[in-house]
């Protein structure tokens, strides 16, 4: 089955710790995205990548970092600089930037 | 003015009702229009996808785009309790991920 896999489903971070959220897709899509969703809120774009080895900051990139070394993978690191990391994180991909995005089932990050 | 505005909700309707969900936008460059459905604790799933103005029907769902008024709608006929979810409109206009915009979402409850 083609799709997007996010792991883990739940993640807990200690103060001062960096954590990495995994996103893998087997849809052969060029573009990949990371969003943050807070309770009752819409989607806010963190980073996006149109092609391997290239990525751009979204609206709320501070405290986050990404890499795109392979077409299938777009991991997101939440660094200790992100002071309010508790949220639902969604990864998406699309054939190209203007086409519909397909989402994974998210990772819920909480602070210990 | 926000780039995309959506009826804030929440919206509660009885089972079997016709539901109308609406978005307005300001960027005349948008050409692709989408509706997503998001169940609680899940990623959004693509429901409808249309290009430019016009109507598109898929089962109980009809998407309508009026580019002259910068207005899009999603109609749900014979609504079911399983339609209870948050509905997000989305639109895009070029090949760059930064110009893919989501509305904030409308929460719908269909009561048995």
CSV table of C-alpha atoms in Angstrom, one decimal:
chain,number,residue,atom,x,y,z
A,1,UNK,CA,0.0,0.0,0.0
A,2,UNK,CA,1.3,3.4,-1.0
A,3,UNK,CA,1.3,6.0,1.7
A,4,UNK,CA,3.1,8.1,4.3
A,5,UNK,CA,4.3,6.6,7.5
A,6,UNK,CA,5.1,8.8,10.5
A,7,UNK,CA,6.8,7.4,13.6
A,8,UNK,CA,6.5,7.3,16.5
A,9,UNK,CA,2.8,8.0,17.1
A,10,UNK,CA,3.5,9.5,20.5
A,11,UNK,CA,6.8,11.1,21.7
A,12,UNK,CA,7.9,12.6,25.0
A,13,UNK,CA,10.7,15.1,25.2
A,14,UNK,CA,12.7,16.1,28.3
A,15,UNK,CA,13.8,19.7,28.8
A,16,UNK,CA,16.9,20.5,26.8
A,17,UNK,CA,16.6,17.5,24.6
A,18,UNK,CA,16.4,17.3,20.8
A,19,UNK,CA,14.0,14.8,19.3
A,20,UNK,CA,13.6,13.6,15.8
A,21,UNK,CA,10.3,12.7,14.1
A,22,UNK,CA,10.4,10.3,11.2
A,23,UNK,CA,8.5,10.7,7.9
A,24,UNK,CA,8.7,8.1,5.1
A,25,UNK,CA,6.7,8.0,1.9
A,26,UNK,CA,6.5,5.4,-0.9
A,27,UNK,CA,4.4,7.5,-3.3
A,28,UNK,CA,7.4,8.6,-5.3
A,29,UNK,CA,6.4,12.2,-4.6
A,30,UNK,CA,9.0,15.0,-5.1
A,31,UNK,CA,7.6,17.4,-2.5
A,32,UNK,CA,7.4,16.9,1.2
A,33,UNK,CA,6.1,19.1,4.1
A,34,UNK,CA,6.0,19.4,7.9
A,35,UNK,CA,3.1,21.0,9.7
A,36,UNK,CA,2.3,21.8,13.3
A,37,UNK,CA,-1.3,21.7,14.5
A,38,UNK,CA,-2.2,23.0,18.0
A,39,UNK,CA,-5.6,22.1,19.6
A,40,UNK,CA,-8.4,23.7,17.8
A,41,UNK,CA,-6.0,25.4,15.4
A,42,UNK,CA,-5.3,25.1,11.7
A,43,UNK,CA,-2.1,23.8,10.1
A,44,UNK,CA,1.1,25.9,10.3
A,45,UNK,CA,3.9,25.1,7.9
A,46,UNK,CA,7.3,24.4,9.5
A,47,UNK,CA,9.5,23.4,6.5
A,48,UNK,CA,9.0,22.1,3.0
A,49,UNK,CA,11.2,20.4,0.4
A,50,UNK,CA,10.5,20.4,-3.3
A,51,UNK,CA,13.4,18.1,-4.2
A,52,UNK,CA,16.1,16.0,-2.6
A,53,UNK,CA,18.9,18.0,-0.9
A,54,UNK,CA,16.8,21.2,-0.9
A,55,UNK,CA,14.4,22.6,1.6
A,56,UNK,CA,12.8,25.9,2.6
A,57,UNK,CA,11.6,27.4,5.8
A,58,UNK,CA,7.9,27.8,6.3
A,59,UNK,CA,6.1,30.2,8.6
A,60,UNK,CA,7.3,28.8,11.9
A,61,UNK,CA,10.8,27.3,11.3
A,62,UNK,CA,12.5,28.6,14.4
A,63,UNK,CA,13.5,25.8,16.8
A,64,UNK,CA,13.2,23.1,14.1
A,65,UNK,CA,15.5,21.5,11.5
A,66,UNK,CA,15.1,19.1,8.7
A,67,UNK,CA,17.1,17.1,6.1
A,68,UNK,CA,16.2,15.6,2.7
A,69,UNK,CA,19.0,13.2,1.8
A,70,UNK,CA,16.6,10.7,0.2
A,71,UNK,CA,13.4,11.2,-1.8
A,72,UNK,CA,11.5,8.9,0.5
A,73,UNK,CA,12.5,10.5,3.8
A,74,UNK,CA,12.1,13.9,5.4
A,75,UNK,CA,12.9,13.8,9.2
A,76,UNK,CA,12.1,16.7,11.4
A,77,UNK,CA,14.2,17.5,14.5
A,78,UNK,CA,12.6,19.5,17.3
A,79,UNK,CA,15.5,21.2,19.0
A,80,UNK,CA,15.8,22.5,22.6
A,81,UNK,CA,15.5,26.0,21.1
A,82,UNK,CA,11.8,25.3,20.5
A,83,UNK,CA,10.3,26.4,23.8
A,84,UNK,CA,6.7,25.3,23.2
A,85,UNK,CA,7.0,22.0,21.3
A,86,UNK,CA,3.9,20.3,22.6
A,87,UNK,CA,1.7,19.8,19.5
A,88,UNK,CA,0.5,17.4,16.8
A,89,UNK,CA,3.0,17.2,14.0
A,90,UNK,CA,1.9,16.2,10.5
A,91,UNK,CA,4.0,15.2,7.5
A,92,UNK,CA,2.7,15.4,4.0
A,93,UNK,CA,3.9,14.8,0.4
A,94,UNK,CA,2.7,15.8,-3.1
A,95,UNK,CA,3.7,15.1,-6.7
A,96,UNK,CA,4.7,18.8,-7.0
A,97,UNK,CA,4.1,21.9,-5.1
A,98,UNK,CA,0.7,22.9,-6.4
A,99,UNK,CA,-0.9,19.4,-6.3
A,100,UNK,CA,-2.9,17.9,-3.4
A,101,UNK,CA,-0.9,16.9,-0.4
A,102,UNK,CA,-1.3,13.5,1.2
A,103,UNK,CA,-0.8,13.2,4.9
A,104,UNK,CA,0.5,10.8,7.4
A,105,UNK,CA,-1.3,10.1,10.7
A,106,UNK,CA,0.8,12.4,12.8
A,107,UNK,CA,3.1,12.3,15.8
A,108,UNK,CA,1.9,13.8,19.1
A,109,UNK,CA,4.8,15.4,21.0
A,110,UNK,CA,4.6,16.2,24.7
A,111,UNK,CA,7.0,17.6,27.3
A,112,UNK,CA,7.9,15.5,30.3
B,1,UNK,CA,-7.3,40.1,6.0
B,2,UNK,CA,-6.2,36.4,6.1
B,3,UNK,CA,-5.5,34.8,2.8
B,4,UNK,CA,-8.1,32.1,3.3
B,5,UNK,CA,-11.1,32.4,5.7
B,6,UNK,CA,-13.4,29.6,6.6
B,7,UNK,CA,-16.8,29.4,8.5
B,8,UNK,CA,-15.5,29.1,12.1
B,9,UNK,CA,-18.1,26.6,13.3
B,10,UNK,CA,-18.6,24.4,15.2
B,11,UNK,CA,-21.6,23.2,13.2
B,12,UNK,CA,-24.1,20.7,14.5
B,13,UNK,CA,-26.8,19.2,12.2
B,14,UNK,CA,-29.2,16.3,12.5
B,15,UNK,CA,-28.6,13.1,10.6
B,16,UNK,CA,-29.8,13.4,7.0
B,17,UNK,CA,-29.4,17.2,6.7
B,18,UNK,CA,-27.6,18.9,3.9
B,19,UNK,CA,-24.4,20.6,5.1
B,20,UNK,CA,-22.8,23.6,3.4
B,21,UNK,CA,-19.2,24.4,4.3
B,22,UNK,CA,-17.6,27.5,2.8
B,23,UNK,CA,-14.3,29.3,2.3
B,24,UNK,CA,-13.4,32.6,0.9
B,25,UNK,CA,-9.9,33.7,-0.3
B,26,UNK,CA,-8.1,36.8,-1.5
B,27,UNK,CA,-5.4,35.5,-3.9
B,28,UNK,CA,-6.7,35.5,-7.5
B,29,UNK,CA,-3.7,33.3,-8.5
B,30,UNK,CA,-5.2,30.2,-6.8
B,31,UNK,CA,-6.2,27.6,-9.4
B,32,UNK,CA,-6.4,24.3,-7.5
B,33,UNK,CA,-9.0,23.9,-4.8
B,34,UNK,CA,-9.3,21.0,-2.3
B,35,UNK,CA,-11.3,19.8,0.6
B,36,UNK,CA,-9.9,17.6,3.3
B,37,UNK,CA,-11.6,15.8,6.1
B,38,UNK,CA,-9.7,15.3,9.4
B,39,UNK,CA,-10.9,12.9,12.1
B,40,UNK,CA,-9.7,13.5,15.7
B,41,UNK,CA,-6.1,12.4,16.2
B,42,UNK,CA,-5.6,11.6,12.5
B,43,UNK,CA,-4.1,13.3,9.5
B,44,UNK,CA,-6.2,15.1,7.0
B,45,UNK,CA,-7.5,13.0,4.1
B,46,UNK,CA,-8.2,14.4,0.6
B,47,UNK,CA,-11.9,14.5,0.0
B,48,UNK,CA,-12.4,16.6,-3.2
B,49,UNK,CA,-10.0,18.2,-5.7
B,50,UNK,CA,-11.1,20.7,-8.4
B,51,UNK,CA,-9.3,22.8,-10.9
B,52,UNK,CA,-10.6,26.3,-11.7
B,53,UNK,CA,-14.3,27.2,-11.5
B,54,UNK,CA,-17.2,24.8,-11.6
B,55,UNK,CA,-18.8,21.9,-9.8
B,56,UNK,CA,-17.6,18.4,-9.0
B,57,UNK,CA,-19.7,15.6,-7.5
B,58,UNK,CA,-18.5,12.4,-5.8
B,59,UNK,CA,-21.3,10.4,-4.1
B,60,UNK,CA,-22.8,12.5,-1.4
B,61,UNK,CA,-20.2,15.3,-1.8
B,62,UNK,CA,-20.3,18.2,-4.2
B,63,UNK,CA,-17.5,20.8,-4.4
B,64,UNK,CA,-18.2,24.2,-6.0
B,65,UNK,CA,-15.7,26.8,-7.0
B,66,UNK,CA,-16.6,30.4,-8.0
B,67,UNK,CA,-13.4,32.1,-8.9
B,68,UNK,CA,-15.1,35.4,-9.8
B,69,UNK,CA,-16.3,35.7,-6.2
B,70,UNK,CA,-13.3,33.9,-4.7
B,71,UNK,CA,-15.6,31.5,-2.9
B,72,UNK,CA,-15.6,27.7,-2.6
B,73,UNK,CA,-18.1,25.4,-1.0
B,74,UNK,CA,-18.5,21.8,-0.1
B,75,UNK,CA,-22.0,20.3,0.1
B,76,UNK,CA,-22.7,17.1,2.0
B,77,UNK,CA,-26.1,15.4,1.2
B,78,UNK,CA,-27.8,13.0,3.5
B,79,UNK,CA,-25.2,13.6,6.2
B,80,UNK,CA,-24.2,10.7,8.5
B,81,UNK,CA,-22.7,10.6,12.0
B,82,UNK,CA,-19.6,9.2,10.3
B,83,UNK,CA,-19.2,12.6,8.6
B,84,UNK,CA,-18.5,14.2,12.0
B,85,UNK,CA,-15.0,15.6,11.6
B,86,UNK,CA,-13.1,18.8,10.9
B,87,UNK,CA,-13.2,20.0,7.3
B,88,UNK,CA,-10.3,22.0,5.9
B,89,UNK,CA,-10.3,23.8,2.6
B,90,UNK,CA,-7.0,24.2,0.7
B,91,UNK,CA,-5.9,26.0,-2.4
B,92,UNK,CA,-2.8,26.5,-4.5
B,93,UNK,CA,-1.6,28.5,-7.4
B,94,UNK,CA,1.9,27.7,-8.5
B,95,UNK,CA,4.6,25.1,-8.2
B,96,UNK,CA,6.1,26.4,-5.0
B,97,UNK,CA,5.0,24.8,-1.7
B,98,UNK,CA,4.8,28.2,0.0
B,99,UNK,CA,1.7,29.1,-2.0
B,100,UNK,CA,-0.3,26.1,-0.8
B,101,UNK,CA,-2.7,27.4,1.8
B,102,UNK,CA,-5.1,25.7,4.2
B,103,UNK,CA,-8.1,27.2,5.8
B,104,UNK,CA,-8.4,27.0,9.6
B,105,UNK,CA,-11.1,24.3,9.4
B,106,UNK,CA,-14.7,23.9,10.4
B,107,UNK,CA,-15.7,21.2,13.0
B,108,UNK,CA,-18.9,19.4,12.0
B,109,UNK,CA,-21.0,17.2,14.2
B,110,UNK,CA,-23.8,15.1,12.7
B,111,UNK,CA,-26.2,14.0,15.4
B,112,UNK,CA,-28.0,10.7,15.2
